[in-house]
mmCIF file of C-alpha atoms and ligand atoms in Angstrom:
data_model
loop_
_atom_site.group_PDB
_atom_site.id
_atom_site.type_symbol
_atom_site.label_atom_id
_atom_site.label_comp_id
_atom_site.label_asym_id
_atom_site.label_seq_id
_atom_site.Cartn_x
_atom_site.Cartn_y
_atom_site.Cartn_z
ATOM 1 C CA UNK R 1 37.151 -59.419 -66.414
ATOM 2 C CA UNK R 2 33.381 -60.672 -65.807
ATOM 3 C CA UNK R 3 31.328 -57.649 -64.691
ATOM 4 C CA UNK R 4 31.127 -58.101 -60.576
ATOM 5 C CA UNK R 5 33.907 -60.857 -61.066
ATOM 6 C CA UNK R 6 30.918 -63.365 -60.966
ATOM 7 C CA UNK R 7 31.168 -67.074 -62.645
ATOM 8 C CA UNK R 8 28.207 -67.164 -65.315
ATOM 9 C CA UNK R 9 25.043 -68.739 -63.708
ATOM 10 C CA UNK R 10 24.350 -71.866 -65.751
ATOM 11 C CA UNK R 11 21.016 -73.081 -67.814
ATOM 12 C CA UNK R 12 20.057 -69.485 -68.586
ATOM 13 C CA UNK R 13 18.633 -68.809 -71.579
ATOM 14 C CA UNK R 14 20.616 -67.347 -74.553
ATOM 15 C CA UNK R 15 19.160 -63.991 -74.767
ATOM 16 C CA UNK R 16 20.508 -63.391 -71.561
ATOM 17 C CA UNK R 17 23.463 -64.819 -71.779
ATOM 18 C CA UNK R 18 24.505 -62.791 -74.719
ATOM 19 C CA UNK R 19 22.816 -59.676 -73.403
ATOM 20 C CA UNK R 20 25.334 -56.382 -73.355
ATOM 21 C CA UNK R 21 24.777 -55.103 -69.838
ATOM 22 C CA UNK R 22 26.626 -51.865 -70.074
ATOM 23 C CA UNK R 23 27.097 -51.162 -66.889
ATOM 24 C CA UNK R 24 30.522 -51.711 -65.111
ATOM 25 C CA UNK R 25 29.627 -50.296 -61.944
ATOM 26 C CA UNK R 26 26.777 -48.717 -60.487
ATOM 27 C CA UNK R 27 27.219 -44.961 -61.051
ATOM 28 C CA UNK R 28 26.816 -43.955 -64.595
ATOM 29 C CA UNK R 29 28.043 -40.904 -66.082
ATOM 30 C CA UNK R 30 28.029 -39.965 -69.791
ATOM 31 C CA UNK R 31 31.632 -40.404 -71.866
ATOM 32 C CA UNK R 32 33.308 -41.036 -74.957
ATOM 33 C CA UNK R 33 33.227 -45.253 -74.179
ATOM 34 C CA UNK R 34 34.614 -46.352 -77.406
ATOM 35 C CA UNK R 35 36.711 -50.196 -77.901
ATOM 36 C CA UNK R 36 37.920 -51.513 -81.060
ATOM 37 C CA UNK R 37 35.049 -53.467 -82.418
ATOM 38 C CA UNK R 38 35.002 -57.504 -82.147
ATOM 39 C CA UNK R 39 36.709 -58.127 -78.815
ATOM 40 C CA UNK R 40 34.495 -60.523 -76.582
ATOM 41 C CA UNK R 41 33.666 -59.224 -73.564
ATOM 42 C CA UNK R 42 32.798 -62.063 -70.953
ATOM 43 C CA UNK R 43 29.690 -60.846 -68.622
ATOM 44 C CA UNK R 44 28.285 -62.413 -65.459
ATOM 45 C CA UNK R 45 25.751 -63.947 -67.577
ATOM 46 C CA UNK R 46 27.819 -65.270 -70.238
ATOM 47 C CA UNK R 47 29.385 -62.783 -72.370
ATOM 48 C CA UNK R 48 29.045 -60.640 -76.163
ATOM 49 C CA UNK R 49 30.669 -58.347 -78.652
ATOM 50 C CA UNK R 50 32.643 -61.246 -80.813
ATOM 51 C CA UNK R 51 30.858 -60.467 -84.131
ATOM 52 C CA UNK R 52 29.260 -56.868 -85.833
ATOM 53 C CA UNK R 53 26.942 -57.955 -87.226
ATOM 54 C CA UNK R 54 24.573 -60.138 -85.257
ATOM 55 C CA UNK R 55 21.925 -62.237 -85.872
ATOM 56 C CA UNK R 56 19.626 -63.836 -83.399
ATOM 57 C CA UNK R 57 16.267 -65.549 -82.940
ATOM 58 C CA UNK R 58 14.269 -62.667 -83.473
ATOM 59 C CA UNK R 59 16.051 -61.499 -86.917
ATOM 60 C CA UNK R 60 12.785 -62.639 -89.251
ATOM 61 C CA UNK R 61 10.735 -60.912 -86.699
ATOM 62 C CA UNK R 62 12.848 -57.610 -86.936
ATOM 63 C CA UNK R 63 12.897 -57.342 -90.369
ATOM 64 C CA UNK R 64 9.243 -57.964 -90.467
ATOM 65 C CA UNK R 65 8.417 -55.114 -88.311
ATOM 66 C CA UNK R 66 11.202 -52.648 -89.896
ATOM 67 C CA UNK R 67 9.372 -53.691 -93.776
ATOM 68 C CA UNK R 68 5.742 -52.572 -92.139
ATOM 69 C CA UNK R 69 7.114 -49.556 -90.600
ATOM 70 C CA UNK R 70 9.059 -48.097 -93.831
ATOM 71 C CA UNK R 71 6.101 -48.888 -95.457
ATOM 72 C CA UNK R 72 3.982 -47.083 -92.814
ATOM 73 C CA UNK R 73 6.536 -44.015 -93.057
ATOM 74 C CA UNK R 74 9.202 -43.949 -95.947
ATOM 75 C CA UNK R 75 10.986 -40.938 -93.815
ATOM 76 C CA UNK R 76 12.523 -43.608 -91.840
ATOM 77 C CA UNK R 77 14.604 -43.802 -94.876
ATOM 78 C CA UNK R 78 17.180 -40.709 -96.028
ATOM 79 C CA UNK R 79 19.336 -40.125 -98.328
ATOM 80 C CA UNK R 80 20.719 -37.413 -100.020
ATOM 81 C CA UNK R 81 22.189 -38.019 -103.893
ATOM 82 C CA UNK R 82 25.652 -37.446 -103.410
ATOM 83 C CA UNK R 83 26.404 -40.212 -100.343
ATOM 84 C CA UNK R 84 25.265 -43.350 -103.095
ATOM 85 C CA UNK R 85 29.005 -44.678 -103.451
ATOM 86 C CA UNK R 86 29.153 -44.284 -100.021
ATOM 87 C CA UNK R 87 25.890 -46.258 -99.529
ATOM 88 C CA UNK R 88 27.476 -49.105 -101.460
ATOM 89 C CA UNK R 89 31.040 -49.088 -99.531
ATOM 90 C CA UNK R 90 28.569 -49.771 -96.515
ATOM 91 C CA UNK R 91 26.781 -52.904 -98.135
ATOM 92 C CA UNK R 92 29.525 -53.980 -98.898
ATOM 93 C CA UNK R 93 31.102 -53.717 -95.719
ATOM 94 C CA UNK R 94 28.181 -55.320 -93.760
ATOM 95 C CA UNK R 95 27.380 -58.271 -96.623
ATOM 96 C CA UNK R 96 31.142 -59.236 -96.132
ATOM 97 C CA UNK R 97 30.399 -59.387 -92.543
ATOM 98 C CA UNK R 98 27.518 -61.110 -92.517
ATOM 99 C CA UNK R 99 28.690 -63.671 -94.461
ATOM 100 C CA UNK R 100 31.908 -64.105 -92.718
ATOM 101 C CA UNK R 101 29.810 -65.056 -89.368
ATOM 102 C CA UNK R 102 27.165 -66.614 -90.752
ATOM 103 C CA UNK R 103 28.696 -69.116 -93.622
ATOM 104 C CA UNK R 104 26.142 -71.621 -93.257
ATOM 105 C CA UNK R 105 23.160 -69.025 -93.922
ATOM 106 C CA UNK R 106 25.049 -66.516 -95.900
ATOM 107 C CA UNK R 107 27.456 -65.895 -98.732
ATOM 108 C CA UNK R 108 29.119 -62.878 -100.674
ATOM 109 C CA UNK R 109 31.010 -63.287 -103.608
ATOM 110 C CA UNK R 110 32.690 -60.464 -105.626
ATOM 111 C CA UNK R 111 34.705 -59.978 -108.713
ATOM 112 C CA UNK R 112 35.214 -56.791 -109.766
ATOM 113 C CA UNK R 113 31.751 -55.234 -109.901
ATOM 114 C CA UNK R 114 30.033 -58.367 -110.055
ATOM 115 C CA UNK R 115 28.845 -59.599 -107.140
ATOM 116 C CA UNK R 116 26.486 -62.406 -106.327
ATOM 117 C CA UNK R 117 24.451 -62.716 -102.443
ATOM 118 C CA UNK R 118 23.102 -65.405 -101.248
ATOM 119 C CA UNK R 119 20.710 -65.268 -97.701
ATOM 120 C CA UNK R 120 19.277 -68.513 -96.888
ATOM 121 C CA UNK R 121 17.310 -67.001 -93.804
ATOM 122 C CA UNK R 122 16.119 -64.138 -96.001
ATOM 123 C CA UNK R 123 15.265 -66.210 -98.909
ATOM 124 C CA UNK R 124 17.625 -63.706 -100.991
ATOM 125 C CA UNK R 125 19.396 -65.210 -104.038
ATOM 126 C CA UNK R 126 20.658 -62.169 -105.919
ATOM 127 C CA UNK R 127 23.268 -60.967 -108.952
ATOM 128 C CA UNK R 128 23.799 -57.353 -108.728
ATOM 129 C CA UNK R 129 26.873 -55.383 -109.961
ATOM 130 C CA UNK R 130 28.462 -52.940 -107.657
ATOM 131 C CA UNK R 131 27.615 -49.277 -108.329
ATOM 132 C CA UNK R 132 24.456 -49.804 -110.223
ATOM 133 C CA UNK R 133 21.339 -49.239 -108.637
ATOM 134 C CA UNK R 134 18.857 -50.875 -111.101
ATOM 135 C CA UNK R 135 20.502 -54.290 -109.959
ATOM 136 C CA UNK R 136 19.316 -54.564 -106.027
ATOM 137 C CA UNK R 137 15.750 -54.580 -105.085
ATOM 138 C CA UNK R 138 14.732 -50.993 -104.210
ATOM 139 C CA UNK R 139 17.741 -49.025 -103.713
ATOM 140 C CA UNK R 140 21.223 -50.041 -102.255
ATOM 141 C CA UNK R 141 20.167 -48.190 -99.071
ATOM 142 C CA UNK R 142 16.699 -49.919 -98.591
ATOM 143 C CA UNK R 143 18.406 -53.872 -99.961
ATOM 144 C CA UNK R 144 21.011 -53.121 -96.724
ATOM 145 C CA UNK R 145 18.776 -52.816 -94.272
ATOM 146 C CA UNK R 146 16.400 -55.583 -95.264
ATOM 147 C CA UNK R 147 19.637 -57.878 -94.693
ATOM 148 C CA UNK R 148 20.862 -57.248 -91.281
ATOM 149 C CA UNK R 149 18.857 -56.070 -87.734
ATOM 150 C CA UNK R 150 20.449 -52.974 -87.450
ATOM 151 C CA UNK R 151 19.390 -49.632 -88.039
ATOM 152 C CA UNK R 152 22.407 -47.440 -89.538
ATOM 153 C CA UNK R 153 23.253 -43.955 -90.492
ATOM 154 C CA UNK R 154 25.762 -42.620 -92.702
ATOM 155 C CA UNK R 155 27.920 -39.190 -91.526
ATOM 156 C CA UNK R 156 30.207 -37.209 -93.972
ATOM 157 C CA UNK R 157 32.986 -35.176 -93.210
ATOM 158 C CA UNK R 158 33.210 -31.778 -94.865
ATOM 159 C CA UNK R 159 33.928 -28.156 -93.337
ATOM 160 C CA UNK R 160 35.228 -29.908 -90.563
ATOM 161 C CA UNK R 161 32.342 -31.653 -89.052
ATOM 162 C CA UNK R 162 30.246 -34.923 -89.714
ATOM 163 C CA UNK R 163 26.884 -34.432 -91.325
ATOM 164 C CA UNK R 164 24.424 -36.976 -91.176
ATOM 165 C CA UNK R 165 23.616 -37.580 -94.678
ATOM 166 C CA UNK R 166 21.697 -40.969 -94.976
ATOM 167 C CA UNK R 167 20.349 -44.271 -93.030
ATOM 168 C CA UNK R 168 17.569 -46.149 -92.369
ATOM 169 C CA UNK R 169 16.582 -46.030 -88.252
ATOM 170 C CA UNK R 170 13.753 -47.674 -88.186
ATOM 171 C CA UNK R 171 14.019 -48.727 -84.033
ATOM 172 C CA UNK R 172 15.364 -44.801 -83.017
ATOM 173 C CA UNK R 173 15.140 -44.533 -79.209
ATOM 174 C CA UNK R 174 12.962 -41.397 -78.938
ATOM 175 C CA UNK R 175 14.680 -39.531 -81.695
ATOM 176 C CA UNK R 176 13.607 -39.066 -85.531
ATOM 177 C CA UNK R 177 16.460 -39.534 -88.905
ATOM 178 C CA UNK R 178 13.856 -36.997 -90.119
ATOM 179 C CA UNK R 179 14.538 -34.196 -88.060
ATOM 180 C CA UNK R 180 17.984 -35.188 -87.586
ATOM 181 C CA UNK R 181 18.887 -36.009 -91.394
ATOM 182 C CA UNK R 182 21.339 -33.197 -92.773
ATOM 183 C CA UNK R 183 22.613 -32.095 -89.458
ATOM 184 C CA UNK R 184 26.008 -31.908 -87.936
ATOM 185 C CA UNK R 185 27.399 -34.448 -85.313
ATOM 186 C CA UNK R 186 27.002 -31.457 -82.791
ATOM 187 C CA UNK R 187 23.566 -30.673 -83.705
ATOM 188 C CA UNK R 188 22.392 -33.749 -83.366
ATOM 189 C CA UNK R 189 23.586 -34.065 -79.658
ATOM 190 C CA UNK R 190 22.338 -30.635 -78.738
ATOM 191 C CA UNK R 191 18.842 -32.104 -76.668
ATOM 192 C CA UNK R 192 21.607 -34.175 -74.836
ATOM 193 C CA UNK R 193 22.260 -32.597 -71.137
ATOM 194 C CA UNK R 194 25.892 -32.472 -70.122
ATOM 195 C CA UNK R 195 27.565 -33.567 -72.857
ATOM 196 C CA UNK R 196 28.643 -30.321 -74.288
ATOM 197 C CA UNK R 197 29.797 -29.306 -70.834
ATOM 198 C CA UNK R 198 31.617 -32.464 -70.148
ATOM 199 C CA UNK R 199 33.608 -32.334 -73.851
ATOM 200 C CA UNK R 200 31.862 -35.465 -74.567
ATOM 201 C CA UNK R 201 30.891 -34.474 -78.183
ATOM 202 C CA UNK R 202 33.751 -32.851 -79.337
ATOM 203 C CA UNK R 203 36.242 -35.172 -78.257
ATOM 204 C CA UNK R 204 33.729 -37.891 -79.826
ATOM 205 C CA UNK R 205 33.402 -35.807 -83.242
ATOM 206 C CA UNK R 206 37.078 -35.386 -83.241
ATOM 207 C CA UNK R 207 37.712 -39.166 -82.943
ATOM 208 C CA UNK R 208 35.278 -40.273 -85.366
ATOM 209 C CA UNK R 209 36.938 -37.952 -87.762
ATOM 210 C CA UNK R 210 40.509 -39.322 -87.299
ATOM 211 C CA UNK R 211 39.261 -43.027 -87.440
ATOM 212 C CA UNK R 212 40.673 -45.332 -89.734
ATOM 213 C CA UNK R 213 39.263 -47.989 -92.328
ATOM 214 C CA UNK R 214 39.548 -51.237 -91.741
ATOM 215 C CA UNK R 215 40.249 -50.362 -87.644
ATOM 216 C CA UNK R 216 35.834 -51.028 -86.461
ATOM 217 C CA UNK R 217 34.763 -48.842 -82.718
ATOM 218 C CA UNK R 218 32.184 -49.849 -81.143
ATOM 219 C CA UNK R 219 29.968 -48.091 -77.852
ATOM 220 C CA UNK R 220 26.879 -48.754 -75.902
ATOM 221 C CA UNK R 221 24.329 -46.703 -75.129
ATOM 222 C CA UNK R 222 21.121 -47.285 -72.615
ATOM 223 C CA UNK R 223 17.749 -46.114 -72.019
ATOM 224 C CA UNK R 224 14.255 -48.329 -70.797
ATOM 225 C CA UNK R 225 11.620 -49.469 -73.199
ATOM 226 C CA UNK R 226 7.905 -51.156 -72.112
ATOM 227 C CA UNK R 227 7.497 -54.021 -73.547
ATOM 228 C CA UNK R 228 9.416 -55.302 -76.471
ATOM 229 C CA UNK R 229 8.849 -52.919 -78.557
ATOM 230 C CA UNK R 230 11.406 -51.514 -80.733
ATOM 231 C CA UNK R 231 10.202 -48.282 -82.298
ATOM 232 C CA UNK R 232 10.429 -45.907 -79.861
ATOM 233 C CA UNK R 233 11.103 -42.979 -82.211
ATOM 234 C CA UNK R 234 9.581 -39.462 -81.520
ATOM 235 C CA UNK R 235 7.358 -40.138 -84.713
ATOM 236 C CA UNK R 236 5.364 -42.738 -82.674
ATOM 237 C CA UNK R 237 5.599 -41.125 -79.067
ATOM 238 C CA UNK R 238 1.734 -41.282 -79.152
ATOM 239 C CA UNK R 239 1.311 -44.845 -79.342
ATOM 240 C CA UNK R 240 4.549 -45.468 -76.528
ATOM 241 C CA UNK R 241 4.539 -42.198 -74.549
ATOM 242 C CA UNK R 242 1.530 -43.104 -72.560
ATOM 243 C CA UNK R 243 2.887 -46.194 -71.343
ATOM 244 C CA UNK R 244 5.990 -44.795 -69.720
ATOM 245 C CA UNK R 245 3.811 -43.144 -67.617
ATOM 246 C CA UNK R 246 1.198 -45.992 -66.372
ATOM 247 C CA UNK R 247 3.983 -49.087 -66.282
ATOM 248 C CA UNK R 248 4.849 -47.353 -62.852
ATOM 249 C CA UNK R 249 1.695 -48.471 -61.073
ATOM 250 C CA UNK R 250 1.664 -51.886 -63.174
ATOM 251 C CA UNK R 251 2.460 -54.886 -61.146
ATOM 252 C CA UNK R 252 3.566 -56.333 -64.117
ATOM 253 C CA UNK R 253 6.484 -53.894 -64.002
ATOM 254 C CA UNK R 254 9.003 -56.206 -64.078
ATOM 255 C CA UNK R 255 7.770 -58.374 -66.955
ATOM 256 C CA UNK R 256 6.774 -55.604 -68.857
ATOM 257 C CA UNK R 257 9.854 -52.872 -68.539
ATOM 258 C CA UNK R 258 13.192 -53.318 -70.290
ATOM 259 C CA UNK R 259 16.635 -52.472 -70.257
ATOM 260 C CA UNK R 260 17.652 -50.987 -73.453
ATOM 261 C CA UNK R 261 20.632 -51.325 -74.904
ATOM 262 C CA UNK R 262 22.269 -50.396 -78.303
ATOM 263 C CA UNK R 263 25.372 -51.560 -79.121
ATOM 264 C CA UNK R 264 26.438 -48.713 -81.840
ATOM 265 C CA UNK R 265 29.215 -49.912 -84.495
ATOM 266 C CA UNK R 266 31.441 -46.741 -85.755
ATOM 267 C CA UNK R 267 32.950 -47.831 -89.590
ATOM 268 C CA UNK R 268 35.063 -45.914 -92.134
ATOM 269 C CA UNK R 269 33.736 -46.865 -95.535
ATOM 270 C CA UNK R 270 37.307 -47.058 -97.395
ATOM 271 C CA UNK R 271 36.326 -45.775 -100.615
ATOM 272 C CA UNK R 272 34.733 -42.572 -99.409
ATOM 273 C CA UNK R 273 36.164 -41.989 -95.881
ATOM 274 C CA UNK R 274 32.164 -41.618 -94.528
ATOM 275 C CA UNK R 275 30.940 -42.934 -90.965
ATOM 276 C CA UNK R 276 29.212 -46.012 -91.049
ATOM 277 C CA UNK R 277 27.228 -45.700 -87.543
ATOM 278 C CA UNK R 278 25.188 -49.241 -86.860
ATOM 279 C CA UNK R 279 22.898 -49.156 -84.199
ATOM 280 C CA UNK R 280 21.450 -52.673 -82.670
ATOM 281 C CA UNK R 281 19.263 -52.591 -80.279
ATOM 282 C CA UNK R 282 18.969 -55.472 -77.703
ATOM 283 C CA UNK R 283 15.736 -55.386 -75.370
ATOM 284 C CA UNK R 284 16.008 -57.368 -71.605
ATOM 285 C CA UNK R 285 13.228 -57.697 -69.063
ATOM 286 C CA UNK R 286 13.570 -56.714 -65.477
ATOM 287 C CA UNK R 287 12.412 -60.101 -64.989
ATOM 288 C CA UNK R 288 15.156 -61.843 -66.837
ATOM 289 C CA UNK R 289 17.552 -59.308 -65.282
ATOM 290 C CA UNK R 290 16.970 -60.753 -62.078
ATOM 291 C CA UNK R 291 18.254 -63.850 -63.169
ATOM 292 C CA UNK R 292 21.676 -62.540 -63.099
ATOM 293 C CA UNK R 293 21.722 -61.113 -59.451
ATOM 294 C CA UNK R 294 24.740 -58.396 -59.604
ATOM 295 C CA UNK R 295 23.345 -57.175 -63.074
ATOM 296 C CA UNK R 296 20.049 -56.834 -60.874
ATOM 297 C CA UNK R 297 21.385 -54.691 -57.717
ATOM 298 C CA UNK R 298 23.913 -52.730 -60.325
ATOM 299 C CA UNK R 299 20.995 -51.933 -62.883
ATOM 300 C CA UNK R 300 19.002 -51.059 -59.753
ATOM 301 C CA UNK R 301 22.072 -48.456 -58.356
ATOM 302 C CA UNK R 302 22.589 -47.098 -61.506
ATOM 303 C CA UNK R 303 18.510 -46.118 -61.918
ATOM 304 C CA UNK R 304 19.074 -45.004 -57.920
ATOM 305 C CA UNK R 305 21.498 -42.814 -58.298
ATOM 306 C CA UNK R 306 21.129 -41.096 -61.846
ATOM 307 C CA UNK R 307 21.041 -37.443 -62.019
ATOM 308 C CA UNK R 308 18.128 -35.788 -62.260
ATOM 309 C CA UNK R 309 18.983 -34.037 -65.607
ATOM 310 C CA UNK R 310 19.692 -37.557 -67.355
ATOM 311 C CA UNK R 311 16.653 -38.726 -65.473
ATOM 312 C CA UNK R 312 14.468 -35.799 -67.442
ATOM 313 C CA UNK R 313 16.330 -36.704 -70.892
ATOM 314 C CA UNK R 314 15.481 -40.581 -70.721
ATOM 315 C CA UNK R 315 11.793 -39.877 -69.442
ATOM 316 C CA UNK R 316 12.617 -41.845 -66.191
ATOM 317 C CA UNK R 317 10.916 -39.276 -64.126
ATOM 318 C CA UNK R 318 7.934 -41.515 -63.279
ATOM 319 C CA UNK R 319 9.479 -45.009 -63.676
ATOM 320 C CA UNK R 320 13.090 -44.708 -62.102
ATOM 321 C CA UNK R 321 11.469 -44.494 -57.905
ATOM 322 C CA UNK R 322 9.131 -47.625 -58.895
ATOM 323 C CA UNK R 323 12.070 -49.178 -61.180
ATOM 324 C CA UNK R 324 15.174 -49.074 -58.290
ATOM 325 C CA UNK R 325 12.448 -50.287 -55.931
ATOM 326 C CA UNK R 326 11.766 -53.386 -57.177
ATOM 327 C CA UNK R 327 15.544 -54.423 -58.398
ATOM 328 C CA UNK R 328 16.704 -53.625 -54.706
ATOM 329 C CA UNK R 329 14.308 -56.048 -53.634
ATOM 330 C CA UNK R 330 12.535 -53.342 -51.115
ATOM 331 C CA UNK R 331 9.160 -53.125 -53.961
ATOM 332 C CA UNK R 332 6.642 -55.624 -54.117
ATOM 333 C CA UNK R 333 7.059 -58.700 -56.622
HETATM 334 C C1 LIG G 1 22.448 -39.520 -78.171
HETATM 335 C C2 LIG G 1 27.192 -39.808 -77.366
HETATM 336 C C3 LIG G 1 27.905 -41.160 -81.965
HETATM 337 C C4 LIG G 1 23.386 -39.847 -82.927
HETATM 338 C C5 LIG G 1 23.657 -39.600 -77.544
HETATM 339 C C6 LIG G 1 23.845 -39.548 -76.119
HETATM 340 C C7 LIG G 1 25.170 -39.599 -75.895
HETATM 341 C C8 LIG G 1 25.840 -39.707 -77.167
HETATM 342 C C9 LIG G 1 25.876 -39.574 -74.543
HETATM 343 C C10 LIG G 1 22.733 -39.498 -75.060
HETATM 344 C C11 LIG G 1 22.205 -40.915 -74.931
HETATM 345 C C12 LIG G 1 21.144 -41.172 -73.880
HETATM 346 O O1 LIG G 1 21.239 -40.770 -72.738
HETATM 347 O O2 LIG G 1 20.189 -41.905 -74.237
HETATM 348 C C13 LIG G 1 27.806 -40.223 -78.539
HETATM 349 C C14 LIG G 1 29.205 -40.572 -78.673
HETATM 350 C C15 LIG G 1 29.395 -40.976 -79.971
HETATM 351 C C16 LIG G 1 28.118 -40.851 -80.641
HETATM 352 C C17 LIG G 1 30.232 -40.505 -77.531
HETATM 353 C C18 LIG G 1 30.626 -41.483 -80.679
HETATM 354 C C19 LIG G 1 31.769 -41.794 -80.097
HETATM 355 C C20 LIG G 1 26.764 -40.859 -82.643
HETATM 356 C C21 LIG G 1 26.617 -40.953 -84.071
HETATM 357 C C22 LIG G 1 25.355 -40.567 -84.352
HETATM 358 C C23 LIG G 1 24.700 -40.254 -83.084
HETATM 359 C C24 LIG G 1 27.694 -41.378 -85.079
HETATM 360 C C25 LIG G 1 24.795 -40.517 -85.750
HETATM 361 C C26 LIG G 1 23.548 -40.549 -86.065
HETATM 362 C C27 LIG G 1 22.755 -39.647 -81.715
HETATM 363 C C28 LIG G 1 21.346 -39.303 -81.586
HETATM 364 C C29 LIG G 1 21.071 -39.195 -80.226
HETATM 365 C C30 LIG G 1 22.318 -39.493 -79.534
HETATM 366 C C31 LIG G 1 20.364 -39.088 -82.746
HETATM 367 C C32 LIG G 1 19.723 -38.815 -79.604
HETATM 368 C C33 LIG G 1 19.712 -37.282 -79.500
HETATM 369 C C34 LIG G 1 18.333 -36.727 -79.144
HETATM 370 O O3 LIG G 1 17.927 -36.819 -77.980
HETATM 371 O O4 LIG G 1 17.682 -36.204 -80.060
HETATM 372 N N1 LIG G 1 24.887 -39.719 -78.164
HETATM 373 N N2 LIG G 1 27.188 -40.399 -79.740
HETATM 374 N N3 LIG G 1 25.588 -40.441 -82.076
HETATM 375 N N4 LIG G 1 23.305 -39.748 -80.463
HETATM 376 FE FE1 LIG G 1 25.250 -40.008 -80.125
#
């Protein structure tokens, strides 16, 4: 079903039409909003979700920025010693994919522990064998993420609960791998308001921990970002903080303020059982929102009608009034 049951409006341009508006109707509420992985999902603008891995026009770009910033600040990389095989299950996982959707740009070929990778976008023509370290530029864990646009993380199960035990997040939405690195699921979620009330987390932990190889979740998740700028992670709140709090008064609000959306993959690595957690982030103007008219008036209810707490968490407190305003149509254009 197309969100608002509206036909797709046609000539608009492809970031929009494969944007994941996560809204289904215009109250939003935390949950545990989990689908199998893969299944399109047609939108009033066109429609997403067929593929995990995704690459778009902006993929040289991302990789770009995500190579300055690790080399700005190697914590956006973890890892601790013991999740390696588990580091290779995931490249593994996500080379397959990438070359399954991409054959024209991409191809994986393994025998054994020999495997060869080619990436015609990336320039990447490379032998390596499986399990050895030496034989991928930089480390298994560094060589994955310079492949795909995704940040990921990588969550064990032991006593119980997941740990988060490695990834690179290099586009966190006001959060740091850093601080969060070596910390249960539940931990993690703690600054999150409601969600412990609600049974959101454990329900979520509990699921994750059941899920099966081979059988890919995915989620959304949403928050705002000025301008298109990816790294919004509490490392560099100084350089983004600031903004969040002049954009209200901008009157180039609704070029310059986006819809944030992450569309977060959930994975069992079969040869280890850990969580392979993929976060991609897709970025859409208010201005290009407008485009699609219900995704417009539902964004604009949503921002309306949030609760105050979630409000406080996504540091809407200055932008929300100014935000709903304008995609209501009773602001100034
Ligand atoms: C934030 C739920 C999986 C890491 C959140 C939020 C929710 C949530 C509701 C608040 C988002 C917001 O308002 O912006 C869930 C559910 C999951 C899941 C239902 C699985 C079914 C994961 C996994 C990780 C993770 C696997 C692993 C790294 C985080 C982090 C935050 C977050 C780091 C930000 C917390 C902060 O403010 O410091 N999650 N999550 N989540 N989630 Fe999850």
């Amino acid at each position: 079903m197309r969100d608002g049951g509206a036909e797709p409006t046609p000539g608009l341009p492809a970031h929009v039409r494969r944007f994941p508006f996560p809204f289904p109707h215009g109250q939003y509420m935390y949950s545990v909003n989990v689908e199998p992985a893969g299944r399109y999902r047609p939108t009033a603008a066109g429609g997403w979700g067929g593929r995990i891995v995704e690459v778009d026009n902006d993929y040289s770009q991302d990789l770009s920025v995500r190579r300055s910033i690790l080399a700005r600040d190697p914590s956006r990389a973890a890892e601790t010693p013991h999740l390696r095989p588990s580091v290779w299950g995931a490249l593994n996982i996500v080379l397959t994919e990438l070359a399954g959707t991409y054959p024209d740009s991409m191809r994986y070929e393994r025998s054994g522990t020999r495997c060869r990778w080619t990436n015609q976008l990336t320039g990447t023509g490379l032998f390596f064998t499986y399990g050895d370290d030496t034989t991928v530029p930089g480390c298994p864990l560094r060589f994955l993420s310079s492949q795909m646009q995704e940040d990921f993380a990588l969550l064990h199960h032991r006593e119980g609960a997941l740990w988060l035990d490695a990834g690179v997040v290099t586009f966190a939405s006001n959060w740091s791998l850093r601080f969060d690195v070596g910390l249960p699921f539940s931990e993690i979620h703690a600054p999150v308001p409601r969600v412990a009330d609600l049974g959101v987390i454990e329900r979520a932990e509990k699921f994750l921990i059941g899920l099966q190889p081979g059988e890919p979740y995915r989620r959304t998740n949403w928050s705002v970002s000025v301008d298109r700028r990816l790294d919004i992670s509490t490392e560099t709140y100084p350089e983004w903080g600031p903004h969040r709090a002049s954009i209200a008064e901008d009157p180039a609000l609704p070029d310059r303020l986006h819809l944030r959306v992450e569309v977060q993959h959930l994975i069992k690595v079969p040869s280890t059982g850990a969580l392979l957690f993929l976060i991609r982030t897709h970025l859409l103007s208010l201005r290009d929102m407008a485009l699609v008219p219900v995704w417009r008036a539902r964004f604009g209810e949503v921002l309306r009608g949030l609760p105050e707490d979630l409000v406080e968490y996504k540091g809407l407190a200055r932008i929300r009034g100014p935000a709903a305003d304008w995609l209501l149509g009773s602001g100034k254009d």
